[in-house]
PDB file of C-alpha atoms in Angstrom:
ATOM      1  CA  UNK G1024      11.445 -19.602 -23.226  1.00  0.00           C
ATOM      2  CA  UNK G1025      14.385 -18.022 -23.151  1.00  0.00           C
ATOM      3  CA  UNK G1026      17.231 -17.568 -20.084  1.00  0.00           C
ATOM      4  CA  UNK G1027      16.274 -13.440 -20.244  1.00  0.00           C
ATOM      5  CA  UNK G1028      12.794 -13.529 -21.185  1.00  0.00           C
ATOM      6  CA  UNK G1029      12.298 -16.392 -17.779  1.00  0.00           C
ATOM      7  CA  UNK G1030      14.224 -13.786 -15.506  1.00  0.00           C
ATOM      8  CA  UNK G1031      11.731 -10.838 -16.656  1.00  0.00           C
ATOM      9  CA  UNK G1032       8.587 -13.129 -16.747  1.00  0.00           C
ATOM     10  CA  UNK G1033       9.424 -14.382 -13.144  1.00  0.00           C
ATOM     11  CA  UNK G1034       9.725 -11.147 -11.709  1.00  0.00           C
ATOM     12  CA  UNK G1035       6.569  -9.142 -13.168  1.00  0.00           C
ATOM     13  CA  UNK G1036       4.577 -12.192 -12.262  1.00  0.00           C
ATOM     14  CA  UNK G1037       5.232 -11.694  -8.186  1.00  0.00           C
ATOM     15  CA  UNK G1038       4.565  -8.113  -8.751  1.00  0.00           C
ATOM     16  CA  UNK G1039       1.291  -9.400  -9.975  1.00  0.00           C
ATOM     17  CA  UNK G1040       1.321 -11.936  -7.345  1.00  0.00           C
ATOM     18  CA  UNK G1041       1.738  -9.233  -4.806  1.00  0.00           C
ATOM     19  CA  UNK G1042      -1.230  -6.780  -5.907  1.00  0.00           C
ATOM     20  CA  UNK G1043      -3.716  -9.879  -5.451  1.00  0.00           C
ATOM     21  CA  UNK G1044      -2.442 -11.281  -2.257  1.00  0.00           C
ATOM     22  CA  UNK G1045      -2.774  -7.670  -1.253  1.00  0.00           C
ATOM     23  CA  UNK G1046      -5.750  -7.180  -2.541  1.00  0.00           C
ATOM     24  CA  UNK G1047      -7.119 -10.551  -1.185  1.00  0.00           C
ATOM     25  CA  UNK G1048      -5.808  -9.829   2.155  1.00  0.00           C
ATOM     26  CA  UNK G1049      -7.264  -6.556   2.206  1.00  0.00           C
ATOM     27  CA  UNK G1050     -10.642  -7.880   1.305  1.00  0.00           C
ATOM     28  CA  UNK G1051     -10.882 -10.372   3.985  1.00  0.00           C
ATOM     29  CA  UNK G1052      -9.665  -8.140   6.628  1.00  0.00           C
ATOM     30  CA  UNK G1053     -12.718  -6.267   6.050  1.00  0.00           C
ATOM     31  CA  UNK G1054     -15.004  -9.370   7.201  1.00  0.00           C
ATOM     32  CA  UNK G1055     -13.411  -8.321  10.977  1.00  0.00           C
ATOM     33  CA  UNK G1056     -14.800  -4.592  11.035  1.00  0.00           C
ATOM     34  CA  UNK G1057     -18.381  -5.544  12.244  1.00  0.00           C
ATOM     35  CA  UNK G1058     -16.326  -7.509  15.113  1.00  0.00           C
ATOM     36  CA  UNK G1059     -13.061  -5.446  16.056  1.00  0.00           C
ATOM     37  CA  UNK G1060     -13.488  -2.019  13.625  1.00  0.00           C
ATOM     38  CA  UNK G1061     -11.917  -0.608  11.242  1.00  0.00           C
ATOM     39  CA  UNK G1062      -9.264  -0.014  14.180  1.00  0.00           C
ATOM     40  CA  UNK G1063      -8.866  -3.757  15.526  1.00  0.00           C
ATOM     41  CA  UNK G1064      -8.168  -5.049  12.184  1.00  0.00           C
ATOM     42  CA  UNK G1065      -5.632  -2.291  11.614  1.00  0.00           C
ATOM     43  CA  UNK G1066      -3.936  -3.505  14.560  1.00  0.00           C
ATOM     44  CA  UNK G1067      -4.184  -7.335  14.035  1.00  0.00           C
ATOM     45  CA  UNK G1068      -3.016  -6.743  11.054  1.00  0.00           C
ATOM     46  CA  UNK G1069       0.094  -4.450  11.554  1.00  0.00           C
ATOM     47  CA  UNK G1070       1.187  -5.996  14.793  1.00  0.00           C
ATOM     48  CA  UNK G1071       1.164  -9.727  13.742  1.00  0.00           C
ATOM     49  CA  UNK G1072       3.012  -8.709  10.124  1.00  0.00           C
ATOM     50  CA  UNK G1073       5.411  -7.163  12.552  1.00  0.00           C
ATOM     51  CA  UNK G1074       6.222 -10.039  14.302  1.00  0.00           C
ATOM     52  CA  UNK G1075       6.183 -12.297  11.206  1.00  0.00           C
ATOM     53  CA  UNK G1076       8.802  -9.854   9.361  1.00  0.00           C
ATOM     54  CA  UNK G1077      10.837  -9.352  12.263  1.00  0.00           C
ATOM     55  CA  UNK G1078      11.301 -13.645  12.658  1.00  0.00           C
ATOM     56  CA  UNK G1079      11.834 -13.358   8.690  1.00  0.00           C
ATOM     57  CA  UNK G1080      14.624 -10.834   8.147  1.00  0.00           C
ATOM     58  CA  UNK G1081      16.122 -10.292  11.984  1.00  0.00           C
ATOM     59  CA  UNK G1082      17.264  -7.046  11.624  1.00  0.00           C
ATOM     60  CA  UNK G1083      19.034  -7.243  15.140  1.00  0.00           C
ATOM     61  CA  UNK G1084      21.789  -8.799  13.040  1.00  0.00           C
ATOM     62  CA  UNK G1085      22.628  -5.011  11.906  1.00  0.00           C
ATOM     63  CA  UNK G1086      23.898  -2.115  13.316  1.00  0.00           C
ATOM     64  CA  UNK G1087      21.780   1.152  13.297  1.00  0.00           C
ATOM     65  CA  UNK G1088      23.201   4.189  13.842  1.00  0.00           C
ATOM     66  CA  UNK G1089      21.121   6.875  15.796  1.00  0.00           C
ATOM     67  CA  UNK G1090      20.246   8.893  12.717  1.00  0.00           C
ATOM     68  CA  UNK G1091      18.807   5.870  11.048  1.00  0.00           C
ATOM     69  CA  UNK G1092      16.864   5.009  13.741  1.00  0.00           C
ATOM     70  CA  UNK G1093      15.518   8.264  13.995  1.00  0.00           C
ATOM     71  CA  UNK G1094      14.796   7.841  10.084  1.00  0.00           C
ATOM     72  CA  UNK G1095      13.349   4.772  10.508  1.00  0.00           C
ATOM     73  CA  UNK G1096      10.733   5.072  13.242  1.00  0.00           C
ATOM     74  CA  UNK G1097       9.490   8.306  11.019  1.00  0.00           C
ATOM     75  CA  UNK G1098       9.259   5.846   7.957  1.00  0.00           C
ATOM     76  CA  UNK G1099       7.109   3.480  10.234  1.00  0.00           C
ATOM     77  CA  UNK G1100       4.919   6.003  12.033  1.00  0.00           C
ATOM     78  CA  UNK G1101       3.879   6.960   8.678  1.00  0.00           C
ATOM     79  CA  UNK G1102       3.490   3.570   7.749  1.00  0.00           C
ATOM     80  CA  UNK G1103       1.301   2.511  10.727  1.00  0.00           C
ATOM     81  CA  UNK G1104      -0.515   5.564  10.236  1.00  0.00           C
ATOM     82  CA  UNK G1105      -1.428   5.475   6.294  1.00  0.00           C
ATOM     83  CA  UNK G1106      -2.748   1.854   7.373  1.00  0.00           C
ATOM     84  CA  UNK G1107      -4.902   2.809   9.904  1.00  0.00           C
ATOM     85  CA  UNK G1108      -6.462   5.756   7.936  1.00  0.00           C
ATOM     86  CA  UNK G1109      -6.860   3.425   4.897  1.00  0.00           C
ATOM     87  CA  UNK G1110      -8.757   0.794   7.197  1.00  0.00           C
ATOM     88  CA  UNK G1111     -10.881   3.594   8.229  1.00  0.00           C
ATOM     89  CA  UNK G1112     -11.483   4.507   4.616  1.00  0.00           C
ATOM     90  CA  UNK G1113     -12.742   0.692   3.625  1.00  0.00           C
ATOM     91  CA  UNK G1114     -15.594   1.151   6.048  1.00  0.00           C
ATOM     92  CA  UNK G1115     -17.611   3.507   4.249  1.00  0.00           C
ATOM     93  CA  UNK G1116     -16.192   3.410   0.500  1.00  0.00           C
ATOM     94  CA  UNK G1117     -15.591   0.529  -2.164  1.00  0.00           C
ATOM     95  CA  UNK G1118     -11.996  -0.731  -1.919  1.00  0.00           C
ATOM     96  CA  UNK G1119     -10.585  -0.109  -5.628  1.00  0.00           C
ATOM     97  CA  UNK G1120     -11.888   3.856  -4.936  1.00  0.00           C
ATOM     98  CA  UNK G1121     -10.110   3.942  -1.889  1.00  0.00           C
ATOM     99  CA  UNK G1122      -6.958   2.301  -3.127  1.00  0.00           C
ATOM    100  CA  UNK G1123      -7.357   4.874  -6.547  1.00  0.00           C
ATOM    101  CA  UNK G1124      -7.778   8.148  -4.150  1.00  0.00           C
ATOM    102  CA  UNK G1125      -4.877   6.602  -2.321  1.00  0.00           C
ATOM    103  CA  UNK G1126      -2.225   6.536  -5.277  1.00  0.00           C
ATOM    104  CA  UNK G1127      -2.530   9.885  -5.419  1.00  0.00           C
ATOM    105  CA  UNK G1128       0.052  10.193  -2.694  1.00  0.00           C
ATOM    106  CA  UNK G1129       2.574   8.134  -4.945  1.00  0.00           C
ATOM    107  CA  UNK G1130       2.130   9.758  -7.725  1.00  0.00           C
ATOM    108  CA  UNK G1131       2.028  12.973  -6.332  1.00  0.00           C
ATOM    109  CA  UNK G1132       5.650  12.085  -5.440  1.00  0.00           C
ATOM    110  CA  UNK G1133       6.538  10.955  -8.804  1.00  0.00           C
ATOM    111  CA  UNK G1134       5.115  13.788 -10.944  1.00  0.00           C
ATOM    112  CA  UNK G1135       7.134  16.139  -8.238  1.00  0.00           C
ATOM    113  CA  UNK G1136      10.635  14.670  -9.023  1.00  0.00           C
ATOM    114  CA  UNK G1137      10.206  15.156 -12.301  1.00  0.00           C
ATOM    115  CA  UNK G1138       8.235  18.133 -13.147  1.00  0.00           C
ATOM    116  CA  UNK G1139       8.284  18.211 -16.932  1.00  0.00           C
ATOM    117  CA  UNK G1140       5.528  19.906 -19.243  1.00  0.00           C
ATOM    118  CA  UNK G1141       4.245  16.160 -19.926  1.00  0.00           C
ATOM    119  CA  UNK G1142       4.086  15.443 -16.317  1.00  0.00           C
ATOM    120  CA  UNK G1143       0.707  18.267 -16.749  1.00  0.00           C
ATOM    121  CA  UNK G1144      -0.952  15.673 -18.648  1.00  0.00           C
ATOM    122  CA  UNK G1145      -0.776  12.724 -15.815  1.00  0.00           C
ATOM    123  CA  UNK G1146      -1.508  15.550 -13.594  1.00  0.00           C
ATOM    124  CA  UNK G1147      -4.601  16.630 -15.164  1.00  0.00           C
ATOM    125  CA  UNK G1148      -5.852  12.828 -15.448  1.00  0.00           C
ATOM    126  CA  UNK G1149      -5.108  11.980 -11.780  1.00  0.00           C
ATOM    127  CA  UNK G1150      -7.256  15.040 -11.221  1.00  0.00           C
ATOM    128  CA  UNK G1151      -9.817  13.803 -13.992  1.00  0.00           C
ATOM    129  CA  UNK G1152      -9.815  10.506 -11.948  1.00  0.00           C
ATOM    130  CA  UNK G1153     -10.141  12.146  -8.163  1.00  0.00           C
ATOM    131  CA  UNK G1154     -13.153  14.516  -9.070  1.00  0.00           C
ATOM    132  CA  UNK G1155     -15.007  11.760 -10.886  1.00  0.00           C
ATOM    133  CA  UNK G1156     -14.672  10.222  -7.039  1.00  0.00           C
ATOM    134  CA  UNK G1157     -15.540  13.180  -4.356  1.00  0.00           C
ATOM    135  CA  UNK G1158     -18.740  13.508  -3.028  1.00  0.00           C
ATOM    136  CA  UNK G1159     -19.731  16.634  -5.146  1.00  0.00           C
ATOM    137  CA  UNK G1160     -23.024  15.303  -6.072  1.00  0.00           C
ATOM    138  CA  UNK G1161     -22.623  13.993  -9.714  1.00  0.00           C
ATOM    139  CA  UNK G1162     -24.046  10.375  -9.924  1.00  0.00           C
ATOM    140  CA  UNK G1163     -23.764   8.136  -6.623  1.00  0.00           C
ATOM    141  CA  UNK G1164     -22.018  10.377  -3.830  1.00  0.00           C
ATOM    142  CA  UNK G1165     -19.454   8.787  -1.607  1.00  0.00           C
ATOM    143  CA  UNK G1166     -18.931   9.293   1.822  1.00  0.00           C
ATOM    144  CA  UNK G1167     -17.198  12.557   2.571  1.00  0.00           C
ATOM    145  CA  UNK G1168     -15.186  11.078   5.521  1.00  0.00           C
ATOM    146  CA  UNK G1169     -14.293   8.161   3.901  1.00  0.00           C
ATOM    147  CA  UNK G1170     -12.877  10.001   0.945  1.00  0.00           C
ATOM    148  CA  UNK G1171     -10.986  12.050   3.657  1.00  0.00           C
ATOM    149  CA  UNK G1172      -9.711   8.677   5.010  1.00  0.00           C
ATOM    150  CA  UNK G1173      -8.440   7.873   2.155  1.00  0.00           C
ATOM    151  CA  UNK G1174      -6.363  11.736   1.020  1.00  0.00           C
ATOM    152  CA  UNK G1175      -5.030  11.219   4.553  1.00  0.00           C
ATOM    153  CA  UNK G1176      -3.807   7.289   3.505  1.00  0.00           C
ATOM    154  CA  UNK G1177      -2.659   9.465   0.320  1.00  0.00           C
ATOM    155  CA  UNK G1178      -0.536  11.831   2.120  1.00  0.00           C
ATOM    156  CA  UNK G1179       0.668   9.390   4.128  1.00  0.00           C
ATOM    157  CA  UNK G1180       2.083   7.342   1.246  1.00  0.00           C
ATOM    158  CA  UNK G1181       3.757   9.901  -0.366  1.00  0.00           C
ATOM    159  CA  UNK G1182       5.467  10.871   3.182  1.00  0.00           C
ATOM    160  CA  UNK G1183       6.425   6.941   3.639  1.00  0.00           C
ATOM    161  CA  UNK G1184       7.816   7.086   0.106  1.00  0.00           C
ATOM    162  CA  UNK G1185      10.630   9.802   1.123  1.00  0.00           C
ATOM    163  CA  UNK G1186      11.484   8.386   4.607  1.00  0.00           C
ATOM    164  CA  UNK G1187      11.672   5.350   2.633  1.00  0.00           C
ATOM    165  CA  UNK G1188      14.227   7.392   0.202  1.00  0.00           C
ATOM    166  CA  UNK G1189      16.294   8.540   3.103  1.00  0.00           C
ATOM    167  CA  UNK G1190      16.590   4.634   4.213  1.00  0.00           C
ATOM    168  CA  UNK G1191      17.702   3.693   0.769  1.00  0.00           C
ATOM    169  CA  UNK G1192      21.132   2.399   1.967  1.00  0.00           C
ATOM    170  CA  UNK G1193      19.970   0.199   4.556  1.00  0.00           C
ATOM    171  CA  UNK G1194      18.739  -3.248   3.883  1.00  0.00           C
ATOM    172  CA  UNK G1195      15.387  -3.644   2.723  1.00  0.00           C
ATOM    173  CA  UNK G1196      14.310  -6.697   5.131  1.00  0.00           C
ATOM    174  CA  UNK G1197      16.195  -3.851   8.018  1.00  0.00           C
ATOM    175  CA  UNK G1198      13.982  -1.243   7.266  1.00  0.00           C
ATOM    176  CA  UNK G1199      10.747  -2.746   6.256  1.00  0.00           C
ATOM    177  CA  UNK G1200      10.831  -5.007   9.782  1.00  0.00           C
ATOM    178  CA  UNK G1201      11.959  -2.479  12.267  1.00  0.00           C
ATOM    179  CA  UNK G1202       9.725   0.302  10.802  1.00  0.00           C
ATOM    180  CA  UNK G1203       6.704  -2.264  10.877  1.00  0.00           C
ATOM    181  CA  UNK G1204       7.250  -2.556  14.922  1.00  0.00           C
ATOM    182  CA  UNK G1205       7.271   1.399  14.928  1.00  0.00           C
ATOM    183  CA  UNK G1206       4.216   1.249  13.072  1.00  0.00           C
ATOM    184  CA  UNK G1207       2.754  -1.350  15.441  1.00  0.00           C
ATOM    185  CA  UNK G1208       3.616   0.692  18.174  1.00  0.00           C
ATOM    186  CA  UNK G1209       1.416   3.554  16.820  1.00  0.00           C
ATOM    187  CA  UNK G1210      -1.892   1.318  15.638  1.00  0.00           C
ATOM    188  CA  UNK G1211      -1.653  -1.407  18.145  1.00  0.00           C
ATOM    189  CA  UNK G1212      -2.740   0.986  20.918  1.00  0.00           C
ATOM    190  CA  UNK G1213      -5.669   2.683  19.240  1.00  0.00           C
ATOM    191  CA  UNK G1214      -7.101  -1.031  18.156  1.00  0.00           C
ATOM    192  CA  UNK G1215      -6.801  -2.372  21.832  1.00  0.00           C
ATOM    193  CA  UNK G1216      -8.566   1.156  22.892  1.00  0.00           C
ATOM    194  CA  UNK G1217     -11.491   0.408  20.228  1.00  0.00           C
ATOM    195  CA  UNK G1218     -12.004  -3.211  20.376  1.00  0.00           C
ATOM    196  CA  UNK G1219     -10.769  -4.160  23.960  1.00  0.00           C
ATOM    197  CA  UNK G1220     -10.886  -7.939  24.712  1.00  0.00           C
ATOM    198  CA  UNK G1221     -12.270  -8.683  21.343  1.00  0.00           C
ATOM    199  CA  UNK G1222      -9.017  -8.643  20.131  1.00  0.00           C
ATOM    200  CA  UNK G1223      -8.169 -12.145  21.756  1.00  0.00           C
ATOM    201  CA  UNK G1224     -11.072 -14.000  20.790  1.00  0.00           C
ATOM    202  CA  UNK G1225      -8.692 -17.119  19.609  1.00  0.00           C
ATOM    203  CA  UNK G1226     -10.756 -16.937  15.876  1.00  0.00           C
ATOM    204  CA  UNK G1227     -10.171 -13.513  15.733  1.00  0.00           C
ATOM    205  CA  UNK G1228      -6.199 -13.981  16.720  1.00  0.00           C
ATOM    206  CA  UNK G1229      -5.871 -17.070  13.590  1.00  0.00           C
ATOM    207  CA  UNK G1230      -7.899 -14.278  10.957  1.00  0.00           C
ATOM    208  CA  UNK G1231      -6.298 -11.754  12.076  1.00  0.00           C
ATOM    209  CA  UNK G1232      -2.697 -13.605  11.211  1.00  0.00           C
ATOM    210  CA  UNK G1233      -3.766 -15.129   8.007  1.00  0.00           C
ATOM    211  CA  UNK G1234      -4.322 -11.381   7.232  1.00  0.00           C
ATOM    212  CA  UNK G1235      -1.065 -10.202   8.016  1.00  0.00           C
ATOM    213  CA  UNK G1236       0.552 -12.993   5.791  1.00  0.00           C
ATOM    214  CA  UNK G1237      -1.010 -12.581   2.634  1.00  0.00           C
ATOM    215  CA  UNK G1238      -1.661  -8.504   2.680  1.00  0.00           C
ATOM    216  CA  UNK G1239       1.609  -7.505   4.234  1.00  0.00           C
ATOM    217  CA  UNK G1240       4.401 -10.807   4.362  1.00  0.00           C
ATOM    218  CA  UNK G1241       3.706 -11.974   1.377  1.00  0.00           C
ATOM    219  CA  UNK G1242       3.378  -8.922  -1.065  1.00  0.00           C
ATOM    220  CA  UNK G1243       6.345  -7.619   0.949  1.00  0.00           C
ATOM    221  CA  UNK G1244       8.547 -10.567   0.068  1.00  0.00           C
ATOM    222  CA  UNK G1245       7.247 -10.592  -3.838  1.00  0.00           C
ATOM    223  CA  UNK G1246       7.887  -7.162  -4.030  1.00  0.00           C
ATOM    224  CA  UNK G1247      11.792  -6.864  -2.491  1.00  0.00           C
ATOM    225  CA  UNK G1248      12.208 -10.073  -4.777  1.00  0.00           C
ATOM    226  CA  UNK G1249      10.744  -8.290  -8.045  1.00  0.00           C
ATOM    227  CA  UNK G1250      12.746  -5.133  -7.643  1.00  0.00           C
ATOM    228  CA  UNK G1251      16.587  -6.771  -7.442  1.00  0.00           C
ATOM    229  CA  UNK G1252      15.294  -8.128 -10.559  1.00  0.00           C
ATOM    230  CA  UNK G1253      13.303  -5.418 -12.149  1.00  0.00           C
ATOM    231  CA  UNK G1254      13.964  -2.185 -13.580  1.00  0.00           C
ATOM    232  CA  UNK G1255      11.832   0.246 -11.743  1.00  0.00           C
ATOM    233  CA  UNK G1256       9.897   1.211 -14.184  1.00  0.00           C
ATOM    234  CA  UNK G1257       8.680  -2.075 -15.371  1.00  0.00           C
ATOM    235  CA  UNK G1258       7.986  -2.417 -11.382  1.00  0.00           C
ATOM    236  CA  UNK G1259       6.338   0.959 -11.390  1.00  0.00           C
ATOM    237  CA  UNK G1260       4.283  -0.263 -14.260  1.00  0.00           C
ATOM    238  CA  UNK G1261       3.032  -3.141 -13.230  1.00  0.00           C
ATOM    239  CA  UNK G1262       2.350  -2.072  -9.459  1.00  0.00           C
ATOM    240  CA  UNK G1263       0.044   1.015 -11.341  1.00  0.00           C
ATOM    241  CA  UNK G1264      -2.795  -2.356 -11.955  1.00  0.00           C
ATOM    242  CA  UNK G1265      -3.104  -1.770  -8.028  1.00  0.00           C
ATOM    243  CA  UNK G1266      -6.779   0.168  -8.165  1.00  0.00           C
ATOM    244  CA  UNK G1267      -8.002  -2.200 -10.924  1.00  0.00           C
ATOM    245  CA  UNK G1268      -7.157  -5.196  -9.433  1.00  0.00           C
ATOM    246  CA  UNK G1269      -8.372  -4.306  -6.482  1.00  0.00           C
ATOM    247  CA  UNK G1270     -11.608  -2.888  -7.755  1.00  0.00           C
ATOM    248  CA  UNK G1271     -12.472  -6.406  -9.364  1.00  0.00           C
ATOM    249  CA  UNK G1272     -11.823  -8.776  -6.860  1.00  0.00           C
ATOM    250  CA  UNK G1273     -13.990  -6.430  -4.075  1.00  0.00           C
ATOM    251  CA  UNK G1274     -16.499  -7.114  -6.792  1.00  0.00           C
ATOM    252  CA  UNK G1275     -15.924 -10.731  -6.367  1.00  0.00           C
ATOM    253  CA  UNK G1276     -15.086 -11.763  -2.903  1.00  0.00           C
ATOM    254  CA  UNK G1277     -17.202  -8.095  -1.371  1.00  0.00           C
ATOM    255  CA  UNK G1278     -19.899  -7.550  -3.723  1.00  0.00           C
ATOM    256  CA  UNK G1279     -18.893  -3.709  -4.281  1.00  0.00           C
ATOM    257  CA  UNK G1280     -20.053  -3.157  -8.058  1.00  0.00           C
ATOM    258  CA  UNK G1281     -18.600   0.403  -8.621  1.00  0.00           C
ATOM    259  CA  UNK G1282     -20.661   2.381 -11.671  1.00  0.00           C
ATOM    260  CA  UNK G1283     -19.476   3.444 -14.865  1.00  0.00           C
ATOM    261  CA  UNK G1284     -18.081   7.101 -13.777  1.00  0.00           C
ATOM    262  CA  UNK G1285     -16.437   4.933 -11.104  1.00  0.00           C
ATOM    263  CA  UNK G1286     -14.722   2.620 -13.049  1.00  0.00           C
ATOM    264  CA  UNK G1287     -13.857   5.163 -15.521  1.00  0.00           C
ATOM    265  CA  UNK G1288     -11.764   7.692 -12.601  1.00  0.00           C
ATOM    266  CA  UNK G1289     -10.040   3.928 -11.750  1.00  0.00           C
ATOM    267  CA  UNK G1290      -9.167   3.846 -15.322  1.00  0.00           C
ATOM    268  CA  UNK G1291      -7.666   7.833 -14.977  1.00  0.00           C
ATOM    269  CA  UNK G1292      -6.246   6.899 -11.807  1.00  0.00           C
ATOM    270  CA  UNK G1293      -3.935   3.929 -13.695  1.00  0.00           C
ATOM    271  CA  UNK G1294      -3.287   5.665 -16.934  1.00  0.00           C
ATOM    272  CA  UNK G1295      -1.778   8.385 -14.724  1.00  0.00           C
ATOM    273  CA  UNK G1296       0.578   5.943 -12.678  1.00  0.00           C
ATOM    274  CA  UNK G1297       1.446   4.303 -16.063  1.00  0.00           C
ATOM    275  CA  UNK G1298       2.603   7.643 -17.759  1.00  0.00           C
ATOM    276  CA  UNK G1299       3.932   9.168 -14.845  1.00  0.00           C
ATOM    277  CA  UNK G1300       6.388   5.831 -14.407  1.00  0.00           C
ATOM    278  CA  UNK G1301       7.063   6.025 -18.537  1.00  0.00           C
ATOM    279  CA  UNK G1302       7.948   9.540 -18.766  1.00  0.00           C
ATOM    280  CA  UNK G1303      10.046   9.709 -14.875  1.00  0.00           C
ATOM    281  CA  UNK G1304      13.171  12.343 -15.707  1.00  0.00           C
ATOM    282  CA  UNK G1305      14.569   9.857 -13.039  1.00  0.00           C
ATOM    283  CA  UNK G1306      13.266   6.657 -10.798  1.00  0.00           C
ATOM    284  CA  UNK G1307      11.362   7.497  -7.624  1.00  0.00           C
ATOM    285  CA  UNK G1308      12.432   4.713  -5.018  1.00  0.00           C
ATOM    286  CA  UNK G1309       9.635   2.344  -5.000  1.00  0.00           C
ATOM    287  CA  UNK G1310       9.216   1.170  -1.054  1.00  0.00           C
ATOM    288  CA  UNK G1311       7.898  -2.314  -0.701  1.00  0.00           C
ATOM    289  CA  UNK G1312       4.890  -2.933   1.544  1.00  0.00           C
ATOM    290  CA  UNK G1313       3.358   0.542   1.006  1.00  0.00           C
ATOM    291  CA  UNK G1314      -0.447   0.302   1.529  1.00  0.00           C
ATOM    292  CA  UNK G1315      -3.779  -1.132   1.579  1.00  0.00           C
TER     293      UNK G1315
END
């Protein structure tokens, strides 16, 4: 193989690599909800990748001004926020759906910067995609409040994805790390409040860690890796698998078998990101770590 074709092939393959530790993570984090909620887990899971990314990257070795700091505990309010709601949204609905509804935030974004006539067309099929979903009574309804879980998780995203914009010029490892404590700042609290003591059951403590590692340290680091090395719409592409890959391993390591119509707004929901990222007028900043 040759020198360019290795330096490509490397790079798309821990974007992949990301979307499945995510997805893994994400899967087993569930197992914790009938022990610490929907709430705990949120918390394990955001304050431990906190600490892990802050021993990583060390972003005391930087200077922040005021107005980045200011820009920065925004981006991880959001972030903390967006994880929390999309927590809440795994209890009641399938994973891949809630991950689909959820990258309607991102593209939302990306169809906005743009706003060409063929931008209508990934438009209408994120819309094709999000109606086959909500609970308006055409095959199996799903849960109303999940669904709204998971449009707040959406708006959320796309909200991350322009603080993330205005921290652009920072370092990556800077950013993602400090906003991650901001984040833990804002979920840590409301798991303690739900779960209490539960929280430092020694089992629950080890889980909870392995969580953080392989849904938010590890696809983080893939993902900063991938895009010095990627152009970003190759990245864009290949990080649009998200809801599919996410919707087939729940249906291996959860059991959630999602019907036809369901598989098919999944389907809507990536053809959408794919076009969207094809078609960009210019490249949306893709943040790493953003969801699930």
């Amino acid at each position: 193989m040759s020198t360019s074709r290795l330096s490509t092939f490397f790079p798309a393959l821990a974007v992949l690599g990301s979307v499945t530790s995510l997805a893994v993570g994400t899967s087993y984090a569930k197992q914790l909800f009938p022990l610490i909620g929907a709430q705990g887990t949120s918390a394990l899971r955001v304050g431990f990748s906190a600490l892990v990314l802050l021993m990583v990257f060390r972003p005391w070795r930087w200077t922040t001004s005021r107005a980045d700091a200011g820009t920065i505990i925004r981006y991880g309010i959001t972030l903390g926020v967006m994880n929390l709601l999309f927590y809440m949204a795994l209890r009641t609905i399938p994973f891949g759906i809630a991950v689909a509804i959820e990258f309607c935030g991102p593209l939302a974004v990306a169809m906005w910067s743009s706003r060409r006539p063929v931008d209508f067309v990934w438009v209408g099929c994120a819309l094709v995609g999000l109606l086959l979903l909500l609970p308006l009574g055409h095959g199996e309804p799903l849960d109303p409040a999940g669904v709204m879980f998971a449009l707040g998780a959406a708006v959320c995203w796309a909200m991350y994805i322009i603080f993330g914009k205005r921290a652009g010029h920072l370092p990556a490892g800077h950013t993602v790390s400090l906003g991650l404590c901001a984040a833990a700042l804002v979920v840590v609290p409301v798991g303690v409040a739900h779960a209490g003591m539960a929280l430092l059951d020694p089992k629950i403590l080890l889980f909870g860690l392995g969580v953080a590692i392989v849904s938010s340290a590890i696809p983080m680091s893939l993902e900063m890796m991938a895009l010095k090395r990627l152009p970003k719409e190759t990245f864009g592409i290949l990080i649009s698998m998200e809801p599919a890959v996410a919707a087939l391993l729940a249906m291996g390591l959860l059991a959630e078998h999602l019907t036809p119509l369901q598989w098919a707004a999944i389907g809507c929901t990536v053809v959408a990101s794919v076009g969207s990222t094809l078609t960009a007028k210019r490249a949306v900043p893709l943040v790493p770590g953003a969801p699930a």
